[in-house]
Amino acid sequence: MQIISKAQDLPPTELAFVPTMGALHAGHLHLIATARKHCPTVLVSIFVNPKQFAAGEDFASYPRPRDDDLHLLRQQRVDYVYLPQALDLFPTDFQTYVHNRAGSEMLCGLQRPNHFQGVLTVVLKLLLTVRPQLLVLGKKDYQQLVLIKRMLRDFSLPIAVIAATTQRYEDGLAYSSRNTYLTPAQRSQAPLLYQALRAAEKLFQQGERNSEQIIAAARNIIASSGFSTDYLEIRTQADLAPLASITAPSVLLVAARLGDTRLLDNIELG
Ligand code: PAF
C-alpha cells in the first residue's frame, strides 16, 4: 500500500475511490470491498474535512485513530491511501464553494446549514485531484449520496457512482464513526431507531401507501425510546422530494439524538 500526501503522486490507472474521514469501521470496509469488485485499483482518502463542521460541532473531537486506520487499510489490501493536508485542499485564501441550495435546505441541512456545502466542496476537490472512474459511497448518509450524485450530473463529471448498502451490527444499529460517543445506556437504546424503520417498512410491505401512516408507525417507537427526533420523513429516492403518498421509489429517513449524539438512518421503500 502506498501512502500519498501530494496530488502529483496519485496513480494514473483505472481507479475506484472511497472518500472517508477515517475512524474506519465495517461500513467503510464494505465500501472498499465494493470498490474492489468493480475496479482493479482502489484508493481511499482520509481527511477530516473542517468545512463540513459548524462552530460548536465535533471537528476537534472527531476520532482520528490514524495508525489503526492504516492497519485496517493494509489488511484490506487497499492500493493507495490519500492523506491530504488541510492547507493543500483549502489554502488560507480559499474562496469558492459548491452549494446546492434546494438540496441543502432540507432534512440534515436544516440543522446543519453549511454542512453539505462543505461536503460537496471537499468531494469535488478530492475528485478533481484523484480523478477516479468510480466513486463508492454509502447509503447511510442518504442525503449526502443524493447531493453528490446531483453534483456529478450538474457538472457533467464522467464518474460512475456505486451506492453501497448500510452495514449494521447484529442488533440493527448502523455502523457510524460517531457511535463511539454513545454511553453504554445509549448504545443499548440506539438499535430502536432501525427497529422503528423496520416497523414502518412492514406497514409499507402490507400495502400501506400513505406516508403519514407509515411515518406514524416509526414515530411511536422512536418517541417511546428516549430519542429526540430532528426529522422523520419519506422522500423520493431520486431527489428527496416530499411524498404524501408513495407513488415512486422512496426512502424513509430519520435523524434523531440520544443525548448529544445525532444518529442518522434510513430504509428504502419500493
Ligand atoms: O461521509 C463522509 O465520511 C464525508 O462526508 C465525506 C464524503 C468523506 C466528505 O468529507
PDB file of C-alpha atoms and ligand atoms in Angstrom:
ATOM      1  CA  MET A   1       0.000   0.000   0.000  1.00  0.00           C
ATOM      2  CA  GLN A   2       1.339   3.436  -0.905  1.00  0.00           C
ATOM      3  CA  ILE A   3       0.659   6.468   1.254  1.00  0.00           C
ATOM      4  CA  ILE A   4       0.313   9.677  -0.733  1.00  0.00           C
ATOM      5  CA  SER A   5       0.234  13.199   0.598  1.00  0.00           C
ATOM      6  CA  LYS A   6       0.863  15.104  -2.653  1.00  0.00           C
ATOM      7  CA  ALA A   7      -1.538  15.192  -5.594  1.00  0.00           C
ATOM      8  CA  GLN A   8       1.238  14.648  -8.165  1.00  0.00           C
ATOM      9  CA  ASP A   9       1.979  11.177  -6.721  1.00  0.00           C
ATOM     10  CA  LEU A  10      -1.543   9.869  -7.426  1.00  0.00           C
ATOM     11  CA  PRO A  11      -1.939   6.792  -9.685  1.00  0.00           C
ATOM     12  CA  PRO A  12      -2.998   7.105 -13.340  1.00  0.00           C
ATOM     13  CA  THR A  13      -4.803   3.747 -13.664  1.00  0.00           C
ATOM     14  CA  GLU A  14      -8.495   2.813 -13.676  1.00  0.00           C
ATOM     15  CA  LEU A  15      -9.458   3.705 -10.218  1.00  0.00           C
ATOM     16  CA  ALA A  16     -12.239   3.337  -7.666  1.00  0.00           C
ATOM     17  CA  PHE A  17     -12.301   5.993  -4.981  1.00  0.00           C
ATOM     18  CA  VAL A  18     -13.668   5.699  -1.439  1.00  0.00           C
ATOM     19  CA  PRO A  19     -13.600   9.066   0.373  1.00  0.00           C
ATOM     20  CA  THR A  20     -13.660   8.829   4.177  1.00  0.00           C
ATOM     21  CA  MET A  21     -12.980  10.861   7.277  1.00  0.00           C
ATOM     22  CA  GLY A  22     -11.222   7.896   8.893  1.00  0.00           C
ATOM     23  CA  ALA A  23     -12.236   6.158  12.142  1.00  0.00           C
ATOM     24  CA  LEU A  24     -12.865   3.251   9.831  1.00  0.00           C
ATOM     25  CA  HIS A  25     -15.447   0.580  10.646  1.00  0.00           C
ATOM     26  CA  ALA A  26     -17.287  -2.288   8.949  1.00  0.00           C
ATOM     27  CA  GLY A  27     -19.283   0.202   6.854  1.00  0.00           C
ATOM     28  CA  HIS A  28     -16.094   1.572   5.298  1.00  0.00           C
ATOM     29  CA  LEU A  29     -14.709  -1.933   4.780  1.00  0.00           C
ATOM     30  CA  HIS A  30     -17.846  -2.771   2.829  1.00  0.00           C
ATOM     31  CA  LEU A  31     -17.314   0.304   0.636  1.00  0.00           C
ATOM     32  CA  ILE A  32     -13.754  -0.833  -0.028  1.00  0.00           C
ATOM     33  CA  ALA A  33     -14.854  -4.395  -0.849  1.00  0.00           C
ATOM     34  CA  THR A  34     -17.476  -2.978  -3.224  1.00  0.00           C
ATOM     35  CA  ALA A  35     -14.863  -0.776  -4.893  1.00  0.00           C
ATOM     36  CA  ARG A  36     -12.540  -3.752  -5.254  1.00  0.00           C
ATOM     37  CA  LYS A  37     -15.254  -5.779  -7.006  1.00  0.00           C
ATOM     38  CA  HIS A  38     -15.547  -3.166  -9.722  1.00  0.00           C
ATOM     39  CA  CYS A  39     -12.051  -1.790 -10.233  1.00  0.00           C
ATOM     40  CA  PRO A  40      -8.524  -3.196 -10.257  1.00  0.00           C
ATOM     41  CA  THR A  41      -7.166  -0.297  -8.218  1.00  0.00           C
ATOM     42  CA  VAL A  42      -8.700   1.157  -5.063  1.00  0.00           C
ATOM     43  CA  LEU A  43      -7.803   4.459  -3.447  1.00  0.00           C
ATOM     44  CA  VAL A  44      -9.144   5.509  -0.050  1.00  0.00           C
ATOM     45  CA  SER A  45      -8.798   9.058   1.249  1.00  0.00           C
ATOM     46  CA  ILE A  46      -8.827  10.014   4.904  1.00  0.00           C
ATOM     47  CA  PHE A  47      -9.496  13.658   5.581  1.00  0.00           C
ATOM     48  CA  VAL A  48     -11.487  15.137   8.459  1.00  0.00           C
ATOM     49  CA  ASN A  49     -12.942  17.988   6.480  1.00  0.00           C
ATOM     50  CA  PRO A  50     -13.168  21.169   8.569  1.00  0.00           C
ATOM     51  CA  LYS A  51     -15.533  22.752   6.028  1.00  0.00           C
ATOM     52  CA  GLN A  52     -18.394  20.387   6.837  1.00  0.00           C
ATOM     53  CA  PHE A  53     -18.415  21.058  10.590  1.00  0.00           C
ATOM     54  CA  ALA A  54     -20.099  24.127  12.071  1.00  0.00           C
ATOM     55  CA  ALA A  55     -18.650  26.007  15.050  1.00  0.00           C
ATOM     56  CA  GLY A  56     -19.542  24.047  18.172  1.00  0.00           C
ATOM     57  CA  GLU A  57     -19.725  20.700  16.340  1.00  0.00           C
ATOM     58  CA  ASP A  58     -17.287  17.835  16.904  1.00  0.00           C
ATOM     59  CA  PHE A  59     -14.481  18.710  14.458  1.00  0.00           C
ATOM     60  CA  ALA A  60     -11.824  18.844  17.205  1.00  0.00           C
ATOM     61  CA  SER A  61     -13.011  15.691  18.978  1.00  0.00           C
ATOM     62  CA  TYR A  62     -13.828  13.667  15.836  1.00  0.00           C
ATOM     63  CA  PRO A  63     -11.969  10.338  16.279  1.00  0.00           C
ATOM     64  CA  ARG A  64      -8.652  10.186  14.384  1.00  0.00           C
ATOM     65  CA  PRO A  65      -7.192   6.704  15.039  1.00  0.00           C
ATOM     66  CA  ARG A  66      -4.715   7.088  12.167  1.00  0.00           C
ATOM     67  CA  ASP A  67      -2.491   4.052  12.904  1.00  0.00           C
ATOM     68  CA  ASP A  68      -5.480   1.729  13.347  1.00  0.00           C
ATOM     69  CA  ASP A  69      -6.990   3.056  10.106  1.00  0.00           C
ATOM     70  CA  LEU A  70      -3.792   2.460   8.125  1.00  0.00           C
ATOM     71  CA  HIS A  71      -3.506  -1.007   9.614  1.00  0.00           C
ATOM     72  CA  LEU A  72      -7.065  -1.827   8.510  1.00  0.00           C
ATOM     73  CA  LEU A  73      -6.421  -0.460   5.012  1.00  0.00           C
ATOM     74  CA  ARG A  74      -3.278  -2.582   4.688  1.00  0.00           C
ATOM     75  CA  GLN A  75      -5.271  -5.641   5.768  1.00  0.00           C
ATOM     76  CA  GLN A  76      -7.847  -4.844   3.056  1.00  0.00           C
ATOM     77  CA  ARG A  77      -5.032  -4.620   0.501  1.00  0.00           C
ATOM     78  CA  VAL A  78      -6.072  -1.121  -0.488  1.00  0.00           C
ATOM     79  CA  ASP A  79      -3.673   0.074  -3.183  1.00  0.00           C
ATOM     80  CA  TYR A  80      -3.410   3.729  -2.222  1.00  0.00           C
ATOM     81  CA  VAL A  81      -4.380   5.845   0.730  1.00  0.00           C
ATOM     82  CA  TYR A  82      -4.537   9.582   0.188  1.00  0.00           C
ATOM     83  CA  LEU A  83      -3.982  11.715   3.290  1.00  0.00           C
ATOM     84  CA  PRO A  84      -4.268  15.288   2.081  1.00  0.00           C
ATOM     85  CA  GLN A  85      -3.073  18.154   4.224  1.00  0.00           C
ATOM     86  CA  ALA A  86      -5.801  20.665   5.119  1.00  0.00           C
ATOM     87  CA  LEU A  87      -3.805  23.550   3.619  1.00  0.00           C
ATOM     88  CA  ASP A  88      -3.300  21.670   0.333  1.00  0.00           C
ATOM     89  CA  LEU A  89      -7.063  21.297  -0.116  1.00  0.00           C
ATOM     90  CA  PHE A  90      -8.045  24.563   1.496  1.00  0.00           C
ATOM     91  CA  PRO A  91      -5.298  27.184   1.427  1.00  0.00           C
ATOM     92  CA  THR A  92      -5.953  30.178   3.644  1.00  0.00           C
ATOM     93  CA  ASP A  93      -7.214  32.258   0.685  1.00  0.00           C
ATOM     94  CA  PHE A  94      -9.706  29.547  -0.485  1.00  0.00           C
ATOM     95  CA  GLN A  95     -12.943  31.220  -1.657  1.00  0.00           C
ATOM     96  CA  THR A  96     -15.054  29.030  -3.953  1.00  0.00           C
ATOM     97  CA  TYR A  97     -17.727  26.625  -2.676  1.00  0.00           C
ATOM     98  CA  VAL A  98     -20.230  24.226  -4.254  1.00  0.00           C
ATOM     99  CA  HIS A  99     -23.740  24.870  -2.986  1.00  0.00           C
ATOM    100  CA  ASN A 100     -26.946  23.064  -3.905  1.00  0.00           C
ATOM    101  CA  ARG A 101     -29.468  25.436  -2.379  1.00  0.00           C
ATOM    102  CA  ALA A 102     -32.579  23.264  -2.755  1.00  0.00           C
ATOM    103  CA  GLY A 103     -30.843  20.103  -1.609  1.00  0.00           C
ATOM    104  CA  SER A 104     -29.147  21.734   1.365  1.00  0.00           C
ATOM    105  CA  GLU A 105     -32.180  23.475   2.804  1.00  0.00           C
ATOM    106  CA  MET A 106     -33.969  20.306   3.864  1.00  0.00           C
ATOM    107  CA  LEU A 107     -33.511  17.349   6.232  1.00  0.00           C
ATOM    108  CA  CYS A 108     -29.969  17.471   7.712  1.00  0.00           C
ATOM    109  CA  GLY A 109     -29.380  20.860   6.092  1.00  0.00           C
ATOM    110  CA  LEU A 110     -31.951  22.464   8.392  1.00  0.00           C
ATOM    111  CA  GLN A 111     -29.906  21.648  11.491  1.00  0.00           C
ATOM    112  CA  ARG A 112     -26.541  21.935   9.721  1.00  0.00           C
ATOM    113  CA  PRO A 113     -26.916  24.830   7.244  1.00  0.00           C
ATOM    114  CA  ASN A 114     -23.379  24.793   5.748  1.00  0.00           C
ATOM    115  CA  HIS A 115     -22.713  21.083   6.104  1.00  0.00           C
ATOM    116  CA  PHE A 116     -23.479  19.992   2.542  1.00  0.00           C
ATOM    117  CA  GLN A 117     -21.646  22.942   1.054  1.00  0.00           C
ATOM    118  CA  GLY A 118     -18.576  21.679   2.914  1.00  0.00           C
ATOM    119  CA  VAL A 119     -19.193  18.092   1.812  1.00  0.00           C
ATOM    120  CA  LEU A 120     -19.770  18.931  -1.862  1.00  0.00           C
ATOM    121  CA  THR A 121     -16.789  21.252  -1.985  1.00  0.00           C
ATOM    122  CA  VAL A 122     -14.373  18.757  -0.492  1.00  0.00           C
ATOM    123  CA  VAL A 123     -15.722  15.864  -2.580  1.00  0.00           C
ATOM    124  CA  LEU A 124     -15.345  17.913  -5.763  1.00  0.00           C
ATOM    125  CA  LYS A 125     -11.787  18.860  -4.800  1.00  0.00           C
ATOM    126  CA  LEU A 126     -10.946  15.247  -3.990  1.00  0.00           C
ATOM    127  CA  LEU A 127     -12.470  14.016  -7.265  1.00  0.00           C
ATOM    128  CA  LEU A 128     -10.552  16.580  -9.309  1.00  0.00           C
ATOM    129  CA  THR A 129      -7.367  15.509  -7.560  1.00  0.00           C
ATOM    130  CA  VAL A 130      -7.856  11.737  -7.537  1.00  0.00           C
ATOM    131  CA  ARG A 131      -9.622  11.566 -10.947  1.00  0.00           C
ATOM    132  CA  PRO A 132     -11.345   8.197 -10.392  1.00  0.00           C
ATOM    133  CA  GLN A 133     -13.661   6.455 -12.846  1.00  0.00           C
ATOM    134  CA  LEU A 134     -15.767   5.136  -9.969  1.00  0.00           C
ATOM    135  CA  LEU A 135     -16.869   6.698  -6.695  1.00  0.00           C
ATOM    136  CA  VAL A 136     -18.179   4.422  -3.938  1.00  0.00           C
ATOM    137  CA  LEU A 137     -20.440   5.963  -1.295  1.00  0.00           C
ATOM    138  CA  GLY A 138     -22.623   4.539   1.458  1.00  0.00           C
ATOM    139  CA  LYS A 139     -26.408   4.704   1.587  1.00  0.00           C
ATOM    140  CA  LYS A 140     -26.350   5.518   5.285  1.00  0.00           C
ATOM    141  CA  ASP A 141     -25.685   9.195   4.511  1.00  0.00           C
ATOM    142  CA  TYR A 142     -28.507   9.218   2.011  1.00  0.00           C
ATOM    143  CA  GLN A 143     -28.841  12.974   1.544  1.00  0.00           C
ATOM    144  CA  GLN A 144     -25.091  13.229   1.004  1.00  0.00           C
ATOM    145  CA  LEU A 145     -25.312  10.453  -1.598  1.00  0.00           C
ATOM    146  CA  VAL A 146     -28.154  12.145  -3.484  1.00  0.00           C
ATOM    147  CA  LEU A 147     -26.445  15.555  -3.441  1.00  0.00           C
ATOM    148  CA  ILE A 148     -23.095  14.190  -4.616  1.00  0.00           C
ATOM    149  CA  LYS A 149     -24.786  12.300  -7.459  1.00  0.00           C
ATOM    150  CA  ARG A 150     -26.578  15.508  -8.390  1.00  0.00           C
ATOM    151  CA  MET A 151     -23.311  17.473  -8.339  1.00  0.00           C
ATOM    152  CA  LEU A 152     -21.683  14.947 -10.698  1.00  0.00           C
ATOM    153  CA  ARG A 153     -24.644  15.275 -13.049  1.00  0.00           C
ATOM    154  CA  ASP A 154     -24.845  19.075 -12.888  1.00  0.00           C
ATOM    155  CA  PHE A 155     -21.110  19.437 -13.519  1.00  0.00           C
ATOM    156  CA  SER A 156     -21.086  16.674 -16.194  1.00  0.00           C
ATOM    157  CA  LEU A 157     -18.345  14.775 -14.381  1.00  0.00           C
ATOM    158  CA  PRO A 158     -17.836  11.376 -16.027  1.00  0.00           C
ATOM    159  CA  ILE A 159     -17.650   9.419 -12.791  1.00  0.00           C
ATOM    160  CA  ALA A 160     -19.895   6.444 -12.022  1.00  0.00           C
ATOM    161  CA  VAL A 161     -21.302   6.114  -8.516  1.00  0.00           C
ATOM    162  CA  ILE A 162     -21.991   2.911  -6.639  1.00  0.00           C
ATOM    163  CA  ALA A 163     -24.171   3.258  -3.548  1.00  0.00           C
ATOM    164  CA  ALA A 164     -23.294   0.521  -1.062  1.00  0.00           C
ATOM    165  CA  THR A 165     -25.798  -0.825   1.450  1.00  0.00           C
ATOM    166  CA  THR A 166     -25.631   0.249   5.077  1.00  0.00           C
ATOM    167  CA  GLN A 167     -23.737  -2.156   7.313  1.00  0.00           C
ATOM    168  CA  ARG A 168     -25.244  -2.914  10.712  1.00  0.00           C
ATOM    169  CA  TYR A 169     -24.358  -4.543  13.994  1.00  0.00           C
ATOM    170  CA  GLU A 170     -26.339  -7.706  14.748  1.00  0.00           C
ATOM    171  CA  ASP A 171     -28.791  -5.632  16.780  1.00  0.00           C
ATOM    172  CA  GLY A 172     -29.509  -3.422  13.746  1.00  0.00           C
ATOM    173  CA  LEU A 173     -27.613  -0.246  14.656  1.00  0.00           C
ATOM    174  CA  ALA A 174     -25.924   1.173  11.565  1.00  0.00           C
ATOM    175  CA  TYR A 175     -22.132   1.442  11.772  1.00  0.00           C
ATOM    176  CA  SER A 176     -21.016   5.041  12.240  1.00  0.00           C
ATOM    177  CA  SER A 177     -17.800   6.620  13.453  1.00  0.00           C
ATOM    178  CA  ARG A 178     -19.907   8.634  15.900  1.00  0.00           C
ATOM    179  CA  ASN A 179     -21.293   5.509  17.658  1.00  0.00           C
ATOM    180  CA  THR A 180     -18.231   5.729  19.900  1.00  0.00           C
ATOM    181  CA  TYR A 181     -19.815   8.816  21.505  1.00  0.00           C
ATOM    182  CA  LEU A 182     -22.728   6.739  22.882  1.00  0.00           C
ATOM    183  CA  THR A 183     -22.752   5.831  26.576  1.00  0.00           C
ATOM    184  CA  PRO A 184     -23.446   2.116  27.294  1.00  0.00           C
ATOM    185  CA  ALA A 185     -27.062   3.002  28.170  1.00  0.00           C
ATOM    186  CA  GLN A 186     -27.499   4.990  24.930  1.00  0.00           C
ATOM    187  CA  ARG A 187     -25.838   2.214  22.941  1.00  0.00           C
ATOM    188  CA  SER A 188     -28.476  -0.230  24.175  1.00  0.00           C
ATOM    189  CA  GLN A 189     -31.269   2.216  23.157  1.00  0.00           C
ATOM    190  CA  ALA A 190     -29.760   3.029  19.757  1.00  0.00           C
ATOM    191  CA  PRO A 191     -30.934  -0.088  17.801  1.00  0.00           C
ATOM    192  CA  LEU A 192     -34.543   1.017  18.361  1.00  0.00           C
ATOM    193  CA  LEU A 193     -34.021   3.538  15.577  1.00  0.00           C
ATOM    194  CA  TYR A 194     -33.677   0.780  12.997  1.00  0.00           C
ATOM    195  CA  GLN A 195     -36.457  -1.256  14.637  1.00  0.00           C
ATOM    196  CA  ALA A 196     -38.706   1.782  14.123  1.00  0.00           C
ATOM    197  CA  LEU A 197     -37.750   1.951  10.433  1.00  0.00           C
ATOM    198  CA  ARG A 198     -38.422  -1.777  10.069  1.00  0.00           C
ATOM    199  CA  ALA A 199     -41.884  -1.387  11.645  1.00  0.00           C
ATOM    200  CA  ALA A 200     -42.651   1.317   9.071  1.00  0.00           C
ATOM    201  CA  GLU A 201     -41.292  -0.849   6.255  1.00  0.00           C
ATOM    202  CA  LYS A 202     -43.543  -3.709   7.380  1.00  0.00           C
ATOM    203  CA  LEU A 203     -46.588  -1.471   7.041  1.00  0.00           C
ATOM    204  CA  PHE A 204     -45.434  -0.497   3.549  1.00  0.00           C
ATOM    205  CA  GLN A 205     -44.960  -4.171   2.645  1.00  0.00           C
ATOM    206  CA  GLN A 206     -48.507  -4.851   3.852  1.00  0.00           C
ATOM    207  CA  GLY A 207     -49.759  -2.368   1.259  1.00  0.00           C
ATOM    208  CA  GLU A 208     -49.973   0.953   3.121  1.00  0.00           C
ATOM    209  CA  ARG A 209     -49.032   3.837   0.810  1.00  0.00           C
ATOM    210  CA  ASN A 210     -49.980   6.867   2.897  1.00  0.00           C
ATOM    211  CA  SER A 211     -46.712   8.432   4.026  1.00  0.00           C
ATOM    212  CA  GLU A 212     -48.135   9.853   7.261  1.00  0.00           C
ATOM    213  CA  GLN A 213     -49.466   6.427   8.328  1.00  0.00           C
ATOM    214  CA  ILE A 214     -46.117   4.788   7.616  1.00  0.00           C
ATOM    215  CA  ILE A 215     -44.190   7.512   9.425  1.00  0.00           C
ATOM    216  CA  ALA A 216     -46.524   7.225  12.437  1.00  0.00           C
ATOM    217  CA  ALA A 217     -45.556   3.566  12.873  1.00  0.00           C
ATOM    218  CA  ALA A 218     -41.897   4.565  13.244  1.00  0.00           C
ATOM    219  CA  ARG A 219     -42.592   7.721  15.244  1.00  0.00           C
ATOM    220  CA  ASN A 220     -44.354   5.812  18.044  1.00  0.00           C
ATOM    221  CA  ILE A 221     -41.336   3.563  18.597  1.00  0.00           C
ATOM    222  CA  ILE A 222     -38.771   6.368  18.392  1.00  0.00           C
ATOM    223  CA  ALA A 223     -40.724   8.669  20.720  1.00  0.00           C
ATOM    224  CA  SER A 224     -41.025   5.961  23.390  1.00  0.00           C
ATOM    225  CA  SER A 225     -37.297   5.216  23.450  1.00  0.00           C
ATOM    226  CA  GLY A 226     -35.581   8.385  24.646  1.00  0.00           C
ATOM    227  CA  PHE A 227     -34.655   9.858  21.247  1.00  0.00           C
ATOM    228  CA  SER A 228     -35.296  13.434  20.338  1.00  0.00           C
ATOM    229  CA  THR A 229     -36.176  13.450  16.645  1.00  0.00           C
ATOM    230  CA  ASP A 230     -34.760  16.063  14.252  1.00  0.00           C
ATOM    231  CA  TYR A 231     -36.708  14.659  11.312  1.00  0.00           C
ATOM    232  CA  LEU A 232     -38.536  11.531  10.228  1.00  0.00           C
ATOM    233  CA  GLU A 233     -39.695  11.848   6.652  1.00  0.00           C
ATOM    234  CA  ILE A 234     -40.485   9.979   3.479  1.00  0.00           C
ATOM    235  CA  ARG A 235     -38.839  11.391   0.364  1.00  0.00           C
ATOM    236  CA  THR A 236     -38.219  10.250  -3.193  1.00  0.00           C
ATOM    237  CA  GLN A 237     -35.007   8.293  -3.703  1.00  0.00           C
ATOM    238  CA  ALA A 238     -34.146  10.310  -6.808  1.00  0.00           C
ATOM    239  CA  ASP A 239     -34.153  13.852  -5.424  1.00  0.00           C
ATOM    240  CA  LEU A 240     -35.532  13.738  -1.881  1.00  0.00           C
ATOM    241  CA  ALA A 241     -38.787  15.449  -2.842  1.00  0.00           C
ATOM    242  CA  PRO A 242     -41.604  15.080  -0.255  1.00  0.00           C
ATOM    243  CA  LEU A 243     -44.212  12.395  -0.994  1.00  0.00           C
ATOM    244  CA  ALA A 244     -47.644  12.391   0.657  1.00  0.00           C
ATOM    245  CA  SER A 245     -48.434   9.059  -0.944  1.00  0.00           C
ATOM    246  CA  ILE A 246     -45.802   6.566  -2.048  1.00  0.00           C
ATOM    247  CA  THR A 247     -46.047   6.546  -5.812  1.00  0.00           C
ATOM    248  CA  ALA A 248     -42.308   6.445  -6.617  1.00  0.00           C
ATOM    249  CA  PRO A 249     -39.242   4.700  -5.181  1.00  0.00           C
ATOM    250  CA  SER A 250     -38.908   6.347  -1.800  1.00  0.00           C
ATOM    251  CA  VAL A 251     -36.864   6.361   1.350  1.00  0.00           C
ATOM    252  CA  LEU A 252     -37.825   6.851   4.980  1.00  0.00           C
ATOM    253  CA  LEU A 253     -35.125   8.993   6.565  1.00  0.00           C
ATOM    254  CA  VAL A 254     -34.512   9.697  10.222  1.00  0.00           C
ATOM    255  CA  ALA A 255     -32.134  11.878  12.218  1.00  0.00           C
ATOM    256  CA  ALA A 256     -32.522  11.571  15.971  1.00  0.00           C
ATOM    257  CA  ARG A 257     -30.463  12.411  19.013  1.00  0.00           C
ATOM    258  CA  LEU A 258     -29.570  10.342  22.027  1.00  0.00           C
ATOM    259  CA  GLY A 259     -28.070  12.888  24.400  1.00  0.00           C
ATOM    260  CA  ASP A 260     -25.543  14.863  22.332  1.00  0.00           C
ATOM    261  CA  THR A 261     -25.122  12.145  19.705  1.00  0.00           C
ATOM    262  CA  ARG A 262     -27.014  12.557  16.472  1.00  0.00           C
ATOM    263  CA  LEU A 263     -27.756   9.298  14.663  1.00  0.00           C
ATOM    264  CA  LEU A 264     -28.847   9.006  11.038  1.00  0.00           C
ATOM    265  CA  ASP A 265     -30.533   6.062   9.424  1.00  0.00           C
ATOM    266  CA  ASN A 266     -32.906   5.289   6.576  1.00  0.00           C
ATOM    267  CA  ILE A 267     -34.703   2.480   4.814  1.00  0.00           C
ATOM    268  CA  GLU A 268     -35.671   2.356   1.164  1.00  0.00           C
ATOM    269  CA  LEU A 269     -39.322   1.673   0.420  1.00  0.00           C
ATOM    270  CA  GLY A 270     -40.192   0.327  -3.002  1.00  0.00           C
TER     271      GLY A 270
HETATM  272  O1  PAF B   1     -19.213  10.634   4.524  1.00  0.00           O
HETATM  273  C1  PAF B   1     -18.118  11.094   4.844  1.00  0.00           C
HETATM  274  O2  PAF B   1     -17.302  10.439   5.517  1.00  0.00           O
HETATM  275  C2  PAF B   1     -17.750  12.525   4.444  1.00  0.00           C
HETATM  276  O3  PAF B   1     -18.848  13.344   4.453  1.00  0.00           O
HETATM  277  C3  PAF B   1     -17.001  12.589   3.095  1.00  0.00           C
HETATM  278  C4  PAF B   1     -17.863  12.094   1.939  1.00  0.00           C
HETATM  279  C5  PAF B   1     -15.731  11.760   3.173  1.00  0.00           C
HETATM  280  C6  PAF B   1     -16.621  14.045   2.795  1.00  0.00           C
HETATM  281  O4  PAF B   1     -15.809  14.577   3.796  1.00  0.00           O
END
